[in-house]
Coordinates of C-alpha atoms and ligand atoms in Angstrom, one line a residue:
M8 CA -56.7 -46.9 49.4
D9 CA -59.9 -45.7 47.0
L10 CA -58.7 -47.7 44.0
I11 CA -56.4 -50.6 43.0
I12 CA -55.4 -50.9 38.9
K13 CA -54.0 -54.5 38.9
N14 CA -52.3 -56.3 36.0
G15 CA -51.9 -54.0 33.8
T16 CA -48.8 -53.0 31.7
L17 CA -47.7 -50.2 32.7
V18 CA -45.8 -47.4 29.8
T19 CA -43.5 -44.3 31.4
E20 CA -41.5 -41.9 29.1
S21 CA -38.8 -44.6 30.2
N22 CA -40.3 -48.1 30.9
T23 CA -42.5 -50.8 30.1
Y24 CA -43.2 -53.4 32.9
Q25 CA -46.0 -55.6 34.5
A26 CA -46.8 -53.2 38.2
D27 CA -50.0 -52.5 39.3
I28 CA -51.3 -48.6 41.3
A29 CA -52.8 -47.6 44.4
V30 CA -54.4 -44.5 44.5
K31 CA -55.7 -42.7 47.5
D32 CA -57.0 -39.2 47.4
G33 CA -56.5 -38.7 43.8
K34 CA -53.2 -39.2 44.1
I35 CA -51.1 -42.0 43.2
V36 CA -49.5 -43.8 46.7
A37 CA -47.7 -47.2 44.8
V38 CA -46.3 -48.4 41.9
G39 CA -46.1 -52.2 43.2
A40 CA -47.7 -55.7 44.2
G41 CA -49.6 -57.2 46.5
F42 CA -52.0 -54.0 48.2
D43 CA -54.3 -54.5 50.7
E44 CA -57.7 -54.4 48.5
S45 CA -60.3 -54.0 51.3
G46 CA -62.4 -50.9 50.8
A47 CA -61.2 -49.7 47.9
E48 CA -62.4 -49.9 44.2
V49 CA -60.2 -52.6 42.3
I50 CA -59.9 -52.8 38.5
D51 CA -58.4 -55.9 36.5
A52 CA -56.2 -54.0 33.8
S53 CA -54.9 -57.4 32.8
G54 CA -54.3 -57.1 28.2
L55 CA -54.8 -53.5 28.9
M56 CA -52.2 -50.5 29.3
V57 CA -51.7 -48.3 32.0
L58 CA -50.9 -44.9 31.1
P59 CA -50.3 -41.2 32.1
G60 CA -52.8 -39.2 31.3
A61 CA -52.1 -37.1 28.1
I62 CA -51.6 -33.2 28.6
D63 CA -52.3 -31.2 25.6
V64 CA -51.0 -27.7 25.9
H65 CA -52.5 -26.7 23.0
T66 CA -55.8 -25.5 23.0
H67 CA -58.5 -22.5 21.9
L68 CA -61.5 -23.1 23.9
A69 CA -64.0 -20.4 22.9
M70 CA -61.9 -18.7 21.3
P71 CA -63.0 -15.2 19.2
F72 CA -61.1 -15.5 16.3
G73 CA -61.6 -14.9 12.4
G74 CA -65.3 -13.4 13.1
T75 CA -66.9 -15.9 14.9
V76 CA -66.2 -18.0 18.7
S77 CA -64.5 -21.4 18.8
A78 CA -66.7 -24.0 18.8
D79 CA -66.0 -25.9 21.7
D80 CA -65.6 -24.1 25.4
Y81 CA -64.4 -25.0 28.5
F82 CA -67.2 -27.7 29.1
S83 CA -67.5 -29.6 26.1
G84 CA -63.8 -29.0 25.0
T85 CA -62.3 -30.4 28.3
R86 CA -65.2 -33.4 28.0
A87 CA -64.0 -34.5 24.8
A88 CA -60.3 -34.0 26.0
A89 CA -61.4 -36.8 29.2
C90 CA -62.8 -38.8 26.4
G91 CA -59.4 -39.0 24.5
G92 CA -57.0 -39.6 27.6
V93 CA -56.3 -36.0 28.3
T94 CA -56.4 -34.9 31.7
T95 CA -54.7 -31.6 31.2
V96 CA -55.4 -28.7 29.0
F97 CA -53.2 -26.2 28.3
D98 CA -55.6 -23.0 26.8
Y99 CA -54.5 -19.7 25.2
A100 CA -55.5 -16.3 27.0
I101 CA -54.8 -13.7 24.8
Q102 CA -54.2 -10.7 26.1
R103 CA -56.0 -7.2 24.8
K104 CA -54.1 -4.0 25.2
G105 CA -54.8 -2.7 28.3
S106 CA -54.9 -5.8 30.0
G107 CA -52.5 -7.2 32.1
I108 CA -51.4 -10.5 32.8
V109 CA -52.9 -11.5 35.6
D110 CA -56.1 -9.3 35.0
T111 CA -56.4 -12.0 31.5
V112 CA -55.7 -15.2 32.8
E113 CA -58.4 -14.6 35.3
A114 CA -60.9 -12.9 33.2
R115 CA -60.4 -16.9 31.5
R116 CA -60.3 -18.8 34.9
K117 CA -63.7 -17.3 36.0
M118 CA -65.0 -18.8 32.8
A119 CA -62.8 -22.3 33.1
D120 CA -64.0 -23.2 36.7
P121 CA -67.4 -24.2 36.6
D122 CA -67.3 -25.8 33.4
A123 CA -63.8 -28.3 33.1
C124 CA -64.0 -31.4 33.4
V125 CA -60.0 -32.1 33.1
D126 CA -57.6 -29.7 34.8
Y127 CA -56.9 -27.1 33.2
A128 CA -54.1 -24.1 33.1
F129 CA -53.1 -21.8 30.5
H130 CA -50.4 -19.9 28.9
C131 CA -51.0 -15.9 27.9
A132 CA -50.7 -15.1 24.8
I133 CA -48.9 -11.4 25.5
T134 CA -50.0 -8.4 22.6
D135 CA -48.8 -5.7 23.8
L136 CA -46.6 -4.7 26.4
D137 CA -47.8 -1.6 27.1
G138 CA -44.6 0.5 26.9
G139 CA -42.6 -1.7 29.0
K140 CA -45.4 -2.2 31.8
L141 CA -46.1 -5.9 30.8
L142 CA -42.7 -6.9 31.6
D143 CA -42.6 -5.9 35.3
E144 CA -45.6 -8.2 35.6
F145 CA -43.9 -11.5 34.5
D146 CA -43.4 -12.2 38.2
A147 CA -46.1 -11.5 39.2
A148 CA -47.2 -14.2 36.7
V149 CA -45.0 -17.0 37.4
A150 CA -46.1 -16.8 41.1
Y151 CA -49.6 -16.7 39.8
G152 CA -48.6 -20.2 38.5
V153 CA -48.9 -18.7 35.0
P154 CA -44.5 -19.4 33.6
S155 CA -45.3 -19.9 29.5
F156 CA -46.4 -16.7 27.1
K157 CA -46.7 -16.7 23.5
C158 CA -45.7 -14.2 21.2
F159 CA -48.1 -14.9 17.3
M160 CA -45.5 -13.7 15.1
V161 CA -48.4 -13.4 12.5
Y162 CA -52.4 -12.5 13.3
K163 CA -51.5 -8.0 12.0
K164 CA -54.9 -7.5 11.8
E165 CA -56.5 -9.4 14.6
G166 CA -54.5 -7.5 16.6
M167 CA -52.7 -10.3 18.1
M168 CA -48.8 -10.2 16.6
V169 CA -45.8 -8.6 18.2
D170 CA -42.9 -7.0 16.1
D171 CA -39.7 -8.3 16.6
G172 CA -38.6 -5.8 19.2
T173 CA -41.4 -7.1 21.0
L174 CA -40.3 -10.6 21.3
A175 CA -36.8 -10.0 21.9
Q176 CA -37.7 -7.9 25.1
I177 CA -40.1 -10.7 26.1
L178 CA -37.0 -13.4 25.5
L179 CA -35.0 -11.4 27.7
K180 CA -37.3 -10.6 30.2
S181 CA -38.4 -14.6 30.4
K182 CA -34.9 -15.6 30.8
E183 CA -34.4 -13.9 34.0
A184 CA -38.1 -14.5 35.3
G185 CA -38.0 -18.4 34.4
V186 CA -40.6 -18.0 31.8
M187 CA -41.0 -19.9 28.4
T188 CA -41.6 -18.0 25.8
N189 CA -44.1 -19.8 22.9
V190 CA -44.2 -18.2 19.2
H191 CA -46.4 -18.8 16.6
A192 CA -43.9 -18.4 13.8
E193 CA -44.5 -17.4 10.2
N194 CA -43.9 -14.4 8.4
P195 CA -47.0 -12.1 8.2
D196 CA -45.9 -9.2 5.3
L197 CA -44.9 -13.0 2.7
I198 CA -48.6 -13.9 3.8
D199 CA -50.2 -10.5 3.3
M200 CA -48.7 -10.1 0.0
L201 CA -49.5 -13.4 -1.7
I202 CA -52.6 -13.2 -0.5
A203 CA -53.3 -9.7 -2.5
Q204 CA -51.6 -11.4 -5.3
F205 CA -54.1 -14.2 -5.3
L206 CA -57.1 -12.6 -5.0
K207 CA -56.0 -9.8 -8.0
E208 CA -55.7 -13.1 -9.8
G209 CA -59.0 -14.7 -8.8
K210 CA -57.0 -17.1 -6.9
T211 CA -59.9 -17.9 -4.2
S212 CA -60.0 -21.7 -3.3
A213 CA -58.6 -23.3 -0.1
W214 CA -55.4 -24.6 -2.0
Y215 CA -54.6 -20.9 -2.1
H216 CA -54.5 -21.0 1.4
Y217 CA -51.7 -23.5 1.6
L218 CA -49.9 -21.6 -1.3
S219 CA -50.3 -18.4 1.0
R220 CA -49.1 -19.6 3.9
P221 CA -46.2 -22.5 2.0
E222 CA -42.9 -23.8 3.4
Y223 CA -41.4 -20.8 3.6
V224 CA -43.2 -19.1 4.9
E225 CA -42.9 -20.4 8.4
A226 CA -39.6 -21.6 7.8
E227 CA -38.2 -17.9 7.5
A228 CA -39.9 -17.0 11.4
D229 CA -38.9 -20.4 12.8
K230 CA -35.5 -19.1 11.9
R231 CA -35.9 -15.8 13.2
A232 CA -37.2 -16.8 16.0
I233 CA -34.7 -19.1 16.9
H234 CA -32.0 -16.2 15.9
W235 CA -33.5 -13.9 18.4
A236 CA -33.8 -16.9 21.4
K237 CA -29.9 -17.7 21.0
A238 CA -29.1 -13.7 20.4
M239 CA -30.7 -13.6 24.0
D240 CA -29.9 -17.1 25.6
A241 CA -33.3 -17.8 26.1
E242 CA -35.5 -20.4 25.8
L243 CA -37.8 -21.0 23.1
Y244 CA -40.7 -23.2 22.2
I245 CA -42.1 -23.4 18.3
V246 CA -45.7 -24.2 18.9
H247 CA -47.6 -25.9 15.9
L248 CA -44.2 -26.8 13.6
A249 CA -45.2 -27.9 10.3
N250 CA -42.0 -27.7 7.7
E251 CA -39.0 -29.3 7.2
E252 CA -36.6 -26.1 7.4
G253 CA -37.8 -25.2 10.4
V254 CA -37.2 -28.5 12.0
D255 CA -33.8 -28.5 10.3
A256 CA -33.2 -24.9 12.2
V257 CA -34.6 -26.8 15.3
T258 CA -32.2 -29.7 15.4
E259 CA -29.4 -27.6 14.6
A260 CA -30.3 -25.3 17.5
R261 CA -30.4 -28.4 19.6
D262 CA -27.1 -30.0 18.3
A263 CA -25.4 -26.4 19.2
G264 CA -26.9 -26.7 22.8
Y265 CA -29.7 -24.2 23.2
K266 CA -32.6 -24.7 24.9
I267 CA -35.3 -25.0 21.7
Y268 CA -38.3 -26.9 21.6
A269 CA -40.9 -27.5 19.3
E270 CA -44.3 -28.9 19.2
T271 CA -46.3 -30.7 16.7
C272 CA -49.5 -31.5 16.4
P273 CA -51.2 -34.9 14.7
Q274 CA -52.9 -33.2 12.0
Y275 CA -49.6 -32.2 10.2
L276 CA -48.1 -35.7 10.9
H277 CA -51.7 -37.3 8.9
F278 CA -52.4 -34.4 6.5
T279 CA -50.5 -32.9 4.0
S280 CA -51.5 -29.7 1.9
D281 CA -53.3 -32.5 -0.9
V282 CA -55.8 -31.9 1.6
Y283 CA -56.8 -27.9 0.4
K284 CA -57.3 -29.7 -3.0
R285 CA -60.5 -31.3 -1.7
E286 CA -63.9 -29.8 -2.3
D287 CA -64.3 -29.8 1.6
G288 CA -60.5 -28.1 2.0
R289 CA -61.9 -25.5 4.0
N290 CA -62.6 -27.7 6.5
F291 CA -58.6 -28.1 6.7
V292 CA -57.6 -24.6 6.8
C293 CA -55.4 -23.6 10.1
S294 CA -52.4 -21.9 10.0
P295 CA -49.7 -22.9 9.6
P296 CA -51.4 -25.1 7.0
M297 CA -50.6 -28.8 6.6
K298 CA -47.7 -28.8 4.3
G299 CA -46.0 -31.6 1.9
Q300 CA -45.1 -35.0 2.0
S301 CA -41.2 -34.1 3.0
S302 CA -41.7 -31.7 5.6
Q303 CA -44.4 -34.5 6.5
D304 CA -41.3 -37.2 6.8
A305 CA -39.3 -34.7 8.8
L306 CA -41.3 -34.0 11.1
W307 CA -41.7 -38.2 12.1
E308 CA -38.5 -38.1 12.0
A309 CA -37.6 -35.4 14.4
L310 CA -40.0 -36.6 16.9
K311 CA -38.2 -40.2 16.8
R312 CA -34.6 -38.3 17.3
G313 CA -36.6 -36.1 19.7
D314 CA -36.2 -32.9 18.3
I315 CA -39.6 -32.6 18.7
S316 CA -40.6 -32.3 22.4
T317 CA -44.1 -32.5 21.9
V318 CA -47.4 -33.2 20.4
A319 CA -50.6 -30.7 21.3
T320 CA -53.4 -29.8 19.3
D321 CA -53.9 -26.1 18.4
H322 CA -58.0 -27.5 19.0
C323 CA -59.7 -24.7 17.7
P324 CA -62.8 -26.0 15.6
F325 CA -65.4 -24.3 13.8
Q326 CA -68.8 -25.2 12.9
S327 CA -69.1 -26.4 8.9
Y328 CA -71.5 -22.9 8.0
E329 CA -68.6 -20.8 9.8
K330 CA -66.1 -22.8 7.1
D331 CA -68.3 -22.4 4.0
W332 CA -67.9 -18.3 4.4
G333 CA -64.8 -18.8 2.5
K334 CA -66.1 -21.7 0.4
D335 CA -65.5 -19.0 -2.7
N336 CA -62.4 -16.6 -0.5
F337 CA -60.1 -19.1 1.7
T338 CA -59.2 -15.4 3.3
K339 CA -62.8 -15.5 4.9
I340 CA -62.4 -19.0 6.3
P341 CA -62.1 -19.6 10.3
N342 CA -58.7 -20.6 10.7
G343 CA -58.6 -23.7 12.8
C344 CA -59.2 -27.1 13.4
A345 CA -60.5 -30.3 15.8
G346 CA -58.3 -32.2 17.9
I347 CA -58.3 -32.2 21.6
E348 CA -60.1 -36.2 21.2
N349 CA -57.8 -37.3 18.8
L350 CA -54.7 -36.4 20.2
Y351 CA -53.3 -39.4 22.2
P352 CA -55.9 -42.2 20.4
Y353 CA -53.6 -40.9 17.1
I354 CA -50.3 -40.8 18.9
L355 CA -51.0 -44.5 20.2
S356 CA -52.0 -46.1 17.6
A357 CA -49.0 -44.9 15.4
A358 CA -46.9 -46.3 18.0
N359 CA -49.3 -49.5 18.1
E360 CA -48.4 -49.6 14.4
G361 CA -44.8 -49.8 14.9
K362 CA -44.1 -46.0 13.5
I363 CA -42.7 -45.0 17.0
T364 CA -42.7 -46.7 20.5
F365 CA -45.4 -46.5 23.5
N366 CA -42.9 -44.5 25.3
K367 CA -42.4 -42.5 22.8
A368 CA -45.9 -41.6 22.6
V369 CA -46.3 -41.2 26.2
E370 CA -42.8 -38.7 26.4
V371 CA -44.1 -36.3 24.0
C372 CA -47.8 -36.7 25.1
A373 CA -47.7 -36.6 28.7
F374 CA -43.8 -35.9 30.6
N375 CA -42.5 -33.5 27.9
P376 CA -45.5 -31.6 28.2
A377 CA -45.2 -31.3 32.0
R378 CA -41.9 -31.0 32.7
L379 CA -41.1 -27.9 30.0
F380 CA -44.6 -26.7 31.5
G381 CA -44.3 -26.8 35.3
C382 CA -46.5 -29.2 36.1
A383 CA -45.2 -31.1 39.0
T384 CA -47.1 -33.6 40.0
K385 CA -48.5 -34.8 36.3
G386 CA -47.3 -36.2 33.0
A387 CA -46.1 -39.4 35.7
L388 CA -46.8 -42.9 37.1
M389 CA -45.2 -42.4 40.6
P390 CA -46.3 -42.5 43.8
G391 CA -47.2 -38.1 45.0
Y392 CA -48.3 -38.0 40.8
D393 CA -51.8 -36.9 40.6
A394 CA -53.8 -40.6 39.6
D395 CA -54.2 -38.7 35.6
I396 CA -54.3 -42.3 34.6
V397 CA -55.2 -43.9 31.0
L398 CA -56.0 -47.3 30.4
Y399 CA -55.8 -48.1 26.7
D400 CA -56.7 -51.2 25.0
P401 CA -54.3 -52.3 21.9
N402 CA -56.5 -54.7 20.2
K403 CA -59.6 -52.1 20.2
A404 CA -60.3 -51.0 16.4
F405 CA -61.2 -47.3 16.4
T406 CA -63.0 -44.9 13.3
I407 CA -62.8 -41.7 13.8
S408 CA -66.5 -40.0 13.2
K409 CA -68.0 -36.9 15.2
D410 CA -71.1 -39.3 16.2
N411 CA -68.6 -41.2 18.3
M412 CA -66.7 -37.7 19.6
H413 CA -67.6 -35.5 22.5
S414 CA -67.3 -32.0 21.1
D415 CA -69.6 -29.4 19.5
Y416 CA -68.4 -29.3 16.5
D417 CA -70.3 -31.0 13.4
H418 CA -67.5 -31.9 11.3
T419 CA -63.9 -33.5 11.6
I420 CA -61.2 -33.4 9.7
W421 CA -60.7 -37.1 11.3
E422 CA -63.5 -38.4 10.1
G423 CA -63.0 -41.4 8.3
V424 CA -59.3 -42.5 10.3
S425 CA -59.5 -45.6 11.3
L426 CA -56.8 -46.5 14.7
K427 CA -55.3 -49.5 15.9
G428 CA -56.1 -49.5 20.1
Y429 CA -58.1 -46.8 22.3
P430 CA -58.1 -45.5 25.1
V431 CA -61.1 -47.0 27.3
K432 CA -61.0 -45.4 30.4
T433 CA -59.9 -42.2 31.6
Y434 CA -59.1 -41.2 35.2
S435 CA -58.7 -37.2 36.5
R436 CA -57.3 -37.2 39.9
G437 CA -58.6 -41.0 40.5
K438 CA -62.1 -39.8 39.2
L439 CA -62.9 -42.3 36.9
V440 CA -64.0 -39.5 33.2
F441 CA -64.0 -42.0 30.4
D442 CA -65.7 -45.0 30.2
D443 CA -65.6 -47.2 27.3
G444 CA -67.1 -44.6 24.7
A445 CA -68.7 -42.8 27.0
F446 CA -68.2 -39.4 28.8
V447 CA -69.2 -40.3 32.6
G448 CA -67.2 -37.3 34.6
E449 CA -68.4 -33.9 35.8
K450 CA -68.6 -30.0 34.6
G451 CA -66.1 -28.2 37.2
W452 CA -64.5 -31.1 38.6
G453 CA -61.0 -29.6 36.5
K454 CA -58.7 -27.6 39.2
F455 CA -56.8 -25.1 37.5
V456 CA -53.1 -26.7 38.2
K457 CA -50.5 -23.3 39.4
R458 CA -47.2 -24.2 37.4
V459 CA -43.8 -23.9 38.5
S460 CA -41.3 -21.5 37.1
R461 CA -38.8 -22.6 34.6
K462 CA -36.2 -22.3 37.2
G463 CA -38.4 -24.4 39.3
Ligands
URP515 O1 -55.1 -21.9 12.5 C1 -55.2 -22.0 14.2 N1 -54.6 -22.3 14.5 N2 -55.9 -20.8 14.7 C2 -55.9 -21.3 15.9 C3 -55.1 -20.1 16.3 C4 -53.7 -20.4 16.5 O2 -52.6 -19.9 15.3 O3 -52.5 -21.3 16.6
ZN516 ZN1 -51.0 -20.3 16.0
ZN517 ZN1 -52.5 -22.4 18.2

């Protein structure tokens, strides 16, 4: 045995119990008691919870966007992930006109491979079907280990938006190929109309970012995407769901038996649209924006009853000087916020405060992401699974500050937020990568995760 973690309380998506874990060659080989300790490193986890590493299925590392590039690259982003108990990061590889799916992913893989500190996977965001040629590449992409594609229903001028016809074709083909279709759902025409109106009226503060993308702008697109998915009898995964009407639409579709899944993000569970009234409101600008209190309440309720399947971050931070471009005009603020290091600590703290159970926290941050996106050996503490393990101290108080984070950004929307409990160790395939506040991992350690399709 290489490593034995003993005396801890194991928490899985369905169970909480005392057991020891034995690790060999990066894999969990046994869960139980009384293991032979000779030659093994033995960690006493008394008083600690032992959890599967989180899987953040929504990040944008080194993403060219909003006239710049997001502040965390594959090194700093995955270093921060490790320090927040995230052991697998899914990044979005954005296809550009003229490129294929596998080409697009391979180009990003080349960037990630020498830098990643934890394991990584990609969804491919399809922006152009190239007259249908890309549909013929779905099987190859699945064979390569990328069985999930994204459609942006917005970002027309950025060249990333797909129209409804394209979305419908992708859904239809996805079903045949065993692919999950992810959507960023907002209505671009309504956004453009509202932006034009506000700019004409000289309404340029960050508050108008929210008012140009209010609840109904997101809800319309959620319902449209669900409509197409139902019509094509295809699976659909709505990323960063933030509004109540959308939650209701997802719930209704799921109650009717459709395979509709929703992700939300910690920022929507914690902040409301009030942040855009703050002097530093521009730092909170992301799309969709934070919504009102009733949407936040609806997200928590949906999480509890299982109509939100995952919590991921949409990690896409920008530096203060870049956010400042939009001081006097909200349309010039690069969209996106930090979160990769805050995901698991925030959700676990919510569990520690009794808002959800610890099992639910593990379910939405590790188990469901692994199952929905085909990570066959991740998201659980079972023999044969990767030894991606987090030791969590429920009694450790922690206040988030940019100074105790491990990213490359110079500010965080989470500054000053206090958490009850915090991860103290993270193991990636049996290797210690985070130890009591310090990154102790290695650049290039992270491996590409070849995923299985929705057909298995
Ligand atoms: O504001 C955001 N969310 N930026 C990243 C790109 C996206 O829409 O996911
Ligand atoms: Zn998005
Ligand atoms: Zn995103």
